[in-house]
CSV table of C-alpha atoms in Angstrom, one decimal:
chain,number,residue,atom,x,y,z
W,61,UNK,CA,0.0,0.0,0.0
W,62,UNK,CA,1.2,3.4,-1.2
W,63,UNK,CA,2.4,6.1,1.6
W,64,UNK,CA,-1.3,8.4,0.4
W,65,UNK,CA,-3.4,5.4,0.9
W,66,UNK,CA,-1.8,4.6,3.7
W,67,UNK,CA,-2.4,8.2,5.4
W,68,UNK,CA,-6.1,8.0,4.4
W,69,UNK,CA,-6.7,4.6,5.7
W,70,UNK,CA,-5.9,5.4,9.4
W,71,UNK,CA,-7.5,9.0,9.1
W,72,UNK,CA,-10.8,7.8,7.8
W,73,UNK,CA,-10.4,4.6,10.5
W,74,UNK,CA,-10.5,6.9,13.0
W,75,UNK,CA,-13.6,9.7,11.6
W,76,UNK,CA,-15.1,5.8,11.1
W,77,UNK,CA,-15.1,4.8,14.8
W,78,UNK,CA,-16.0,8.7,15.7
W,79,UNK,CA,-18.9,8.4,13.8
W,80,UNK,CA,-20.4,5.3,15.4
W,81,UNK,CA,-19.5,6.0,18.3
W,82,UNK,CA,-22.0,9.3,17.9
W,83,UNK,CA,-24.4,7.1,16.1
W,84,UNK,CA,-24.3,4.6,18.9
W,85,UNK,CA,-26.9,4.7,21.8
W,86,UNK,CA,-24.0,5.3,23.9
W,87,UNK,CA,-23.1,8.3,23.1
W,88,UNK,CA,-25.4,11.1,23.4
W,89,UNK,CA,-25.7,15.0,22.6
W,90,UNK,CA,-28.3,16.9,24.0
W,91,UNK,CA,-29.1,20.6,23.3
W,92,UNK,CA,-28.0,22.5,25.1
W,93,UNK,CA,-24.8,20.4,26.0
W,94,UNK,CA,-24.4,18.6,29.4
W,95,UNK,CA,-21.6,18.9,31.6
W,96,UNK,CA,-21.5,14.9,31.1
W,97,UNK,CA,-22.0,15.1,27.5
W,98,UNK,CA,-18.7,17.9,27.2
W,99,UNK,CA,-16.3,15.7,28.7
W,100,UNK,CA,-16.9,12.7,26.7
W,101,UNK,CA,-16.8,14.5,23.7
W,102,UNK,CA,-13.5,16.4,25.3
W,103,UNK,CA,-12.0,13.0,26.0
W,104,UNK,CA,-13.0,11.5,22.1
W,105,UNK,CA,-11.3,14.6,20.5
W,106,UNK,CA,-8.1,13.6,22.6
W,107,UNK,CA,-8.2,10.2,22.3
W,108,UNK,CA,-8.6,10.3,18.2
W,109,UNK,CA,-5.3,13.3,17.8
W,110,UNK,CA,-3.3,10.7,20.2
W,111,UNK,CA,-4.4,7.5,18.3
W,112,UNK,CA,-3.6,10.1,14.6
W,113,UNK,CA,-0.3,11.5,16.3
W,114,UNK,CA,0.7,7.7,17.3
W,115,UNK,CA,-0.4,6.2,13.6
W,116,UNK,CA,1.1,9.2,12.0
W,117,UNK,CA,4.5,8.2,13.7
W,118,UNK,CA,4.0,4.8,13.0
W,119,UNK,CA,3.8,5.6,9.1
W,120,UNK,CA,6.3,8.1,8.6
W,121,UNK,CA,9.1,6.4,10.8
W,122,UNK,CA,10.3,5.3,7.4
W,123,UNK,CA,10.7,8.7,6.6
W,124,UNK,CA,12.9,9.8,9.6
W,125,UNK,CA,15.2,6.9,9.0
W,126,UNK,CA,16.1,7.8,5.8
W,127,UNK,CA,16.7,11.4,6.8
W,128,UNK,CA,18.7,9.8,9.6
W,129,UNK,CA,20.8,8.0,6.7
W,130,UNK,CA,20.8,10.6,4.7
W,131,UNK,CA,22.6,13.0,7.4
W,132,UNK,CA,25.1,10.1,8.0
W,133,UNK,CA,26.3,9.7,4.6
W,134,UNK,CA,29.8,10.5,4.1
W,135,UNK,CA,31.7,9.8,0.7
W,136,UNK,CA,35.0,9.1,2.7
W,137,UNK,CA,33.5,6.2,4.2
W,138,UNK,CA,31.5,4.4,1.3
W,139,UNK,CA,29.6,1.6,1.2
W,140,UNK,CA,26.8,2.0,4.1
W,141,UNK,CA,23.2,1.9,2.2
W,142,UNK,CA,19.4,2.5,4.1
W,143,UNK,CA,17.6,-0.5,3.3
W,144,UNK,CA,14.8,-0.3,1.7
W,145,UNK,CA,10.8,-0.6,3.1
W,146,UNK,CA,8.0,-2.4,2.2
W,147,UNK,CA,5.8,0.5,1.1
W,148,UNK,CA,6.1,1.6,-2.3
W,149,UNK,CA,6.7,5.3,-2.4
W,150,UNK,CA,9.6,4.5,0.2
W,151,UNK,CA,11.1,2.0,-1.5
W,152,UNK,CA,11.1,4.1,-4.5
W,153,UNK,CA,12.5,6.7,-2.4
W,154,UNK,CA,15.5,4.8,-1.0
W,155,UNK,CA,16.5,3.5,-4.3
W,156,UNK,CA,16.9,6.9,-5.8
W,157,UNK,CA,18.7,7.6,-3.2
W,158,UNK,CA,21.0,4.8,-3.2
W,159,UNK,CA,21.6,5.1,-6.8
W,160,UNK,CA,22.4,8.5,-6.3
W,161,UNK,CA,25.0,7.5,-3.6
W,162,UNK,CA,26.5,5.1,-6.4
W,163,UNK,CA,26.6,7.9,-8.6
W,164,UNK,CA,28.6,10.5,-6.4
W,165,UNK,CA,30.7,7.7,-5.0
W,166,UNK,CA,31.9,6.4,-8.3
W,167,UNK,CA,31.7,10.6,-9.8
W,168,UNK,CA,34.5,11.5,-6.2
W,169,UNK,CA,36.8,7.8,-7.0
W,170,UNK,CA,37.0,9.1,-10.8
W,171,UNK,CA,37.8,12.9,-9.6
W,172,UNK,CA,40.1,12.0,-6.7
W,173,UNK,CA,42.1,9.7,-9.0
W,174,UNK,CA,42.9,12.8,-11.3
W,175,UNK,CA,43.5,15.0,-8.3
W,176,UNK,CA,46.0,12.1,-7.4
W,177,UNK,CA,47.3,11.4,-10.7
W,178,UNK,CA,48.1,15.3,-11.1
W,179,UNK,CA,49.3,16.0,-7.7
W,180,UNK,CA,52.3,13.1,-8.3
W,181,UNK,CA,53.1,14.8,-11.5
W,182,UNK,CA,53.3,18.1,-10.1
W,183,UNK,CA,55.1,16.5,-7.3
W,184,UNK,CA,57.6,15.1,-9.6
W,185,UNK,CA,58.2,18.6,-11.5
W,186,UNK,CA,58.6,20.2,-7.8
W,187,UNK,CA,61.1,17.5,-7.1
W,188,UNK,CA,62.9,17.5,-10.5
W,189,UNK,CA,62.9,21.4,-10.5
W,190,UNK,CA,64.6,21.7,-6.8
W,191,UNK,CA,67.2,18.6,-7.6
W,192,UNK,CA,68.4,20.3,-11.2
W,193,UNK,CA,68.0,24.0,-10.7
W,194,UNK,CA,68.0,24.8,-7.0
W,195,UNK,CA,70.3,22.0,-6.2
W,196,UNK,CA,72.7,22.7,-8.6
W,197,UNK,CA,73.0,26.6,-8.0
W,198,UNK,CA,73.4,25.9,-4.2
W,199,UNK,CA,76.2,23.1,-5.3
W,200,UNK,CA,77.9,25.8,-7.5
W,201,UNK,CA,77.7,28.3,-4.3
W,202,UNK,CA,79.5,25.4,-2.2
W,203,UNK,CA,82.0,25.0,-4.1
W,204,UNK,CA,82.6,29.0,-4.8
W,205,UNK,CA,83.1,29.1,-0.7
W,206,UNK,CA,84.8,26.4,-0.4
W,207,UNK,CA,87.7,28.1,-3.2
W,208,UNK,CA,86.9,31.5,-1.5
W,209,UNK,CA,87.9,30.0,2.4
W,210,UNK,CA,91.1,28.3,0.8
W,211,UNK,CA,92.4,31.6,-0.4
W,212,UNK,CA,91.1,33.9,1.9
W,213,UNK,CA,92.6,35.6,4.8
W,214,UNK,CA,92.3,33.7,8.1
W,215,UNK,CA,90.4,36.1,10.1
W,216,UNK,CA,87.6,35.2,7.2
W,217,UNK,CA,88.0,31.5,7.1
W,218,UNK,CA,86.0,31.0,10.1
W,219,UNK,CA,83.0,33.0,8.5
W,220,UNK,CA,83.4,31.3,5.3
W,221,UNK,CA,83.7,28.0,6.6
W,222,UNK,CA,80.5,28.4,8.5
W,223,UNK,CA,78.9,29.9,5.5
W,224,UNK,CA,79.7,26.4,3.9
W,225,UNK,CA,78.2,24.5,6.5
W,226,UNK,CA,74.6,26.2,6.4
W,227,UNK,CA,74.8,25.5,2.7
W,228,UNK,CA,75.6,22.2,2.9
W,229,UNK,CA,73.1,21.6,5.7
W,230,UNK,CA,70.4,24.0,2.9
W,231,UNK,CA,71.6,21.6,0.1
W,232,UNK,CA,70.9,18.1,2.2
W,233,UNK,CA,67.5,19.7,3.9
W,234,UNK,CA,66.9,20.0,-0.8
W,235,UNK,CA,67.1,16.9,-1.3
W,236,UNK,CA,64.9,15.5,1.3
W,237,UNK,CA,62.3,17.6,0.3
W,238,UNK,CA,62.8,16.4,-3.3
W,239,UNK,CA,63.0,12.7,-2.0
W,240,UNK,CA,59.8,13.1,-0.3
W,241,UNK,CA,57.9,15.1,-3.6
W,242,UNK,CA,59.6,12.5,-5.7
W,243,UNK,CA,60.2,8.8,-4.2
W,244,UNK,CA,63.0,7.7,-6.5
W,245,UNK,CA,63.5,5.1,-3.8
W,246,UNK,CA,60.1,3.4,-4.5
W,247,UNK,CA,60.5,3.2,-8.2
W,248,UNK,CA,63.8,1.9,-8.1
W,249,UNK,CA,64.2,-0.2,-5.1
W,250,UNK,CA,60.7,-0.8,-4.1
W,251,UNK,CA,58.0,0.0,-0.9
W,252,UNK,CA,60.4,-1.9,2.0
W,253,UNK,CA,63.2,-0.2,0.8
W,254,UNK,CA,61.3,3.3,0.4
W,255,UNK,CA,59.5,2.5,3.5
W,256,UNK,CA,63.3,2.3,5.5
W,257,UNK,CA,64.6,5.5,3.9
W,258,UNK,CA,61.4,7.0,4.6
W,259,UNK,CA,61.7,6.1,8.7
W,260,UNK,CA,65.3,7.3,8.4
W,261,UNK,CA,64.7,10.9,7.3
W,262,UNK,CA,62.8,11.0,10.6
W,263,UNK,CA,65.5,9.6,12.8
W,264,UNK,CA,67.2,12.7,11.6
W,265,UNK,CA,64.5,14.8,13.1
W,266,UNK,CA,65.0,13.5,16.4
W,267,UNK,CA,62.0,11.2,16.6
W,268,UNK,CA,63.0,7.2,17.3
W,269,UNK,CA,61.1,5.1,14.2
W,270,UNK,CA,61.2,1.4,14.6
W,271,UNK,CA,59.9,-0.6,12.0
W,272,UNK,CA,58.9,-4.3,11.1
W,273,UNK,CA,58.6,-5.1,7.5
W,274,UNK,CA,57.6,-9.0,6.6
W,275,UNK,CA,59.7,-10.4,3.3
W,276,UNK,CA,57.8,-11.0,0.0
W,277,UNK,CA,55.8,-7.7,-0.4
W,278,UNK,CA,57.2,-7.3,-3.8
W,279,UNK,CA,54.2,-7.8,-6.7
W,280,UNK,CA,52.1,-5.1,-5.2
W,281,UNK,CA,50.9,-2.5,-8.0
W,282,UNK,CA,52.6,0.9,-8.0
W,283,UNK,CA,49.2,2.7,-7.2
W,284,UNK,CA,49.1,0.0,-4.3
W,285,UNK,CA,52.3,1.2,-3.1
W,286,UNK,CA,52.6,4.6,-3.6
W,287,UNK,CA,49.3,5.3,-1.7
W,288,UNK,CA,50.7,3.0,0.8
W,289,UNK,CA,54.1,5.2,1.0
W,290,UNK,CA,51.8,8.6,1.2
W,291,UNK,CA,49.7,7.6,4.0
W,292,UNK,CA,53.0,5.8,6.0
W,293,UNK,CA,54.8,9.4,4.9
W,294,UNK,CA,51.4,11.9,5.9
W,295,UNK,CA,51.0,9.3,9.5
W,296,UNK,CA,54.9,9.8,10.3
W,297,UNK,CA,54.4,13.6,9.4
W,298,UNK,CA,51.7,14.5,11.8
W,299,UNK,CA,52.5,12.0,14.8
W,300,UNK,CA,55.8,14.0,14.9
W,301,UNK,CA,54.8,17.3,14.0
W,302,UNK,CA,51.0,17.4,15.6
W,303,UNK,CA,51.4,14.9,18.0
W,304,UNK,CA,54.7,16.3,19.6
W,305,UNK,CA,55.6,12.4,19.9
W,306,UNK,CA,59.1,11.1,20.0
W,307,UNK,CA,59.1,7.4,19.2
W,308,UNK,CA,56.6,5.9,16.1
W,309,UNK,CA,56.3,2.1,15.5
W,310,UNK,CA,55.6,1.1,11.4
W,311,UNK,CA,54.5,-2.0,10.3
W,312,UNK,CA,53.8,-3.7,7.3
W,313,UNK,CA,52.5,-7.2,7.5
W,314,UNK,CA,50.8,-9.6,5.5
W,315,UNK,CA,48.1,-10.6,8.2
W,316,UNK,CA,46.2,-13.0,6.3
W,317,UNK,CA,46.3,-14.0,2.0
W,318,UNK,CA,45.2,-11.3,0.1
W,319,UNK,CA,45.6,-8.6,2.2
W,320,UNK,CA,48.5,-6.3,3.7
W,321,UNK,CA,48.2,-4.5,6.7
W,322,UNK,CA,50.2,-0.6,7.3
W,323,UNK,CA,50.3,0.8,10.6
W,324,UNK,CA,52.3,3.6,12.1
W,325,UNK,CA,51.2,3.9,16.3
W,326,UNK,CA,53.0,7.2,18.0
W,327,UNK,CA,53.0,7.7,22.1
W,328,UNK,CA,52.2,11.7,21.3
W,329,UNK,CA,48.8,13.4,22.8
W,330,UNK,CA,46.4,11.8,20.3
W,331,UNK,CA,43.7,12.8,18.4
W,332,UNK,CA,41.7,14.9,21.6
W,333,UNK,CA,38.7,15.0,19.6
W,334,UNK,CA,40.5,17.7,17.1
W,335,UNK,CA,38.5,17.5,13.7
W,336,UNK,CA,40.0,15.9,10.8
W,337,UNK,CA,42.4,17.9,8.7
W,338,UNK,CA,43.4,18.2,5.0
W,339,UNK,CA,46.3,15.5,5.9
W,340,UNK,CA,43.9,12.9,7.1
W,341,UNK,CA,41.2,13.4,4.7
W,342,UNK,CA,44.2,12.7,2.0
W,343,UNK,CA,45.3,9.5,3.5
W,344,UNK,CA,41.3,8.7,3.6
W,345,UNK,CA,40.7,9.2,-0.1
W,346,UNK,CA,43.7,7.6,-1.3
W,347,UNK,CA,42.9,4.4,0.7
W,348,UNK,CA,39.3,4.9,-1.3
W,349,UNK,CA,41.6,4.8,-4.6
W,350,UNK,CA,42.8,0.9,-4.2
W,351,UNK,CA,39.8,-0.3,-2.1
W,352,UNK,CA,41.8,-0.7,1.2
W,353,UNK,CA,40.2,0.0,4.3
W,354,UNK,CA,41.2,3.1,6.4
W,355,UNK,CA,41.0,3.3,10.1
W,356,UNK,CA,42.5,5.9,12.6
W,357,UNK,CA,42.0,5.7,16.1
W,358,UNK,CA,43.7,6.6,20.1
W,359,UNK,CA,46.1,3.8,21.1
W,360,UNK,CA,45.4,2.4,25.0
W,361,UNK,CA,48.5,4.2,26.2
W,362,UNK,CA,46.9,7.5,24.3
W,363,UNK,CA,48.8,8.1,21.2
W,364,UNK,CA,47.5,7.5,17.5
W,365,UNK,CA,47.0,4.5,15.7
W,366,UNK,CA,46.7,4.8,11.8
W,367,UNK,CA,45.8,1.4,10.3
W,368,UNK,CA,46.0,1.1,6.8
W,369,UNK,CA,44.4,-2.9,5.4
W,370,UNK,CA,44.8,-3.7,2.0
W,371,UNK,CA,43.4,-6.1,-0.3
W,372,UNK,CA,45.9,-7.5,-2.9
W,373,UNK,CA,43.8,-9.9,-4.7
W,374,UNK,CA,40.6,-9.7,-5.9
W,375,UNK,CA,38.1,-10.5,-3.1
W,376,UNK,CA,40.1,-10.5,-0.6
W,377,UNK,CA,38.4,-9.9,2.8
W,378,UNK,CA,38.7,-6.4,4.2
């Protein structure tokens, strides 16, 4: 039965019983009206709006569910679908809407990819720009203070030789910026071995990174890995630059066939209910890209848990 019929149905039910209920020798109405006579009528009127009120309810509680659903929808978390209702307009109703959830979801993994795709090219041009043009000219400046401090005076060797050092620290700071734009290390040695250099760069910083990385990952596709090296690279990031912390465990594990598991756990603050930034919602919709499931959560001790899981062959459980 349609929504309409359905409304009309328990409103005429209800003028129905009224009516023979006024028709009925126990119900009277005399002229002028009794006291009695009032308070019987009084108590009909309130009796049929809470029997409509309660039936109303009762028919449009598909209604509020799907606005429910519809307010919990989030494209970064795909998948989760009202369920349709036995009535007809509903039904209708939550198929459009679940086809229009199809839509958008495939529409943002079709965009994102691009935004992806163009972001690594872009990161590449960064990365090739700052290795062959800023790299070089700060190489070339090296070496002209390095010939200026061997023939100057000794009162300016000491100056020079400290000009030297800055640039050489300027020049090294370069090129891990351009490693992390541009992970040669991925393309040419593969994720474990990207994965290692990646920890070490943050060693450097101060932060103790200790990592576990099963054998035999090779065979994943380059999309697989490079999302998995950007959201290892954006999780390392924040836990030591957000989350003040000073030692970060990485894994990488093959914790059952067909699927790889990342995490990276910090001992910093945690999340403290701060909302989710640009950083996170990255790492979210590259996850989306290759399927994999995304989770981020506070660890018991109250740091941050970022737990990548990744299917590697079709089917695999997630």
């Amino acid at each position: 039965m349609s929504l309409f019929w359905r409304i009309f149905v328990m409103n005429a039910s209800l003028l129905v019983v009224a009516a023979a209920l006024l028709l009925s020798p126990w119900v009277t109405i005399s002229a002028p009206v009794l006291p009695d006579e009032a308070i019987v009528v009084t108590a009909g009127v309130l009796a049929m709006l809470a029997a409509d009120a309660c039936l109303f309810r009762y028919g449009l509680a598909p209604l509020k569910q799907l606005s429910q659903a519809m307010a919990r929808v989030d494209l970064l978390n795909p998948g989760a679908r009202p369920k349709a209702t036995t009535q007809l307009e509903m039904a209708e109703l939550v198929h459009t809407f679940n086809a229009m959830l199809d839509r958008l979801e495939s529409e943002r993994a079709t965009s994102s990819a691009r935004v992806a795709a163009a972001q690594e090219a872009e990161r590449r041009h960064l990365a090739r720009e700052l290795h062959d043009e800023v790299g070089q000219t700060l190489t070339a400046v090296l070496l002209q203070l390095k010939w200026l401090a061997d023939r100057a005076p000794m009162e300016l060797r000491e100056d020079l030789h400290a000009a030297q050092e800055t640039t050489r620290e300027s020049l090294d700071e370069l090129r891990r910026i351009a490693r992390r734009l541009r992970p040669g290390v991925l393309e040419d040695l593969g994720l474990a071995s990207a994965l290692r250099a990646l920890t070490a760069d943050f060693r450097t910083a101060g932060v103790t990174v200790r990592y576990q990385l099963d054998a035999g990952l090779a065979g994943l596709a380059p999309e697989v890995e490079l999302a998995i090296y950007r959201v290892a690279q954006e999780a390392l990031a924040n836990a030591a630059r957000y989350s003040h912390a000073d030692r970060i465990d990485l894994e990488l594990r093959h914790q059952m066939p067909g699927v790889v598991d990342l995490m990276v756990r910090d001992n910093g603050h945690g999340l403290r209910d701060a909302a989710e930034g640009s950083g996170i919602r990255g790492m979210r919709e590259r996850a989306l890209l290759i399927g994999a499931r995304f989770v981020i959560d506070a660890t018991p001790e109250g740091g941050t848990a970022v737990r990548l899981r990744v299917p590697t062959t079709a089917g695999a459980e997630q």
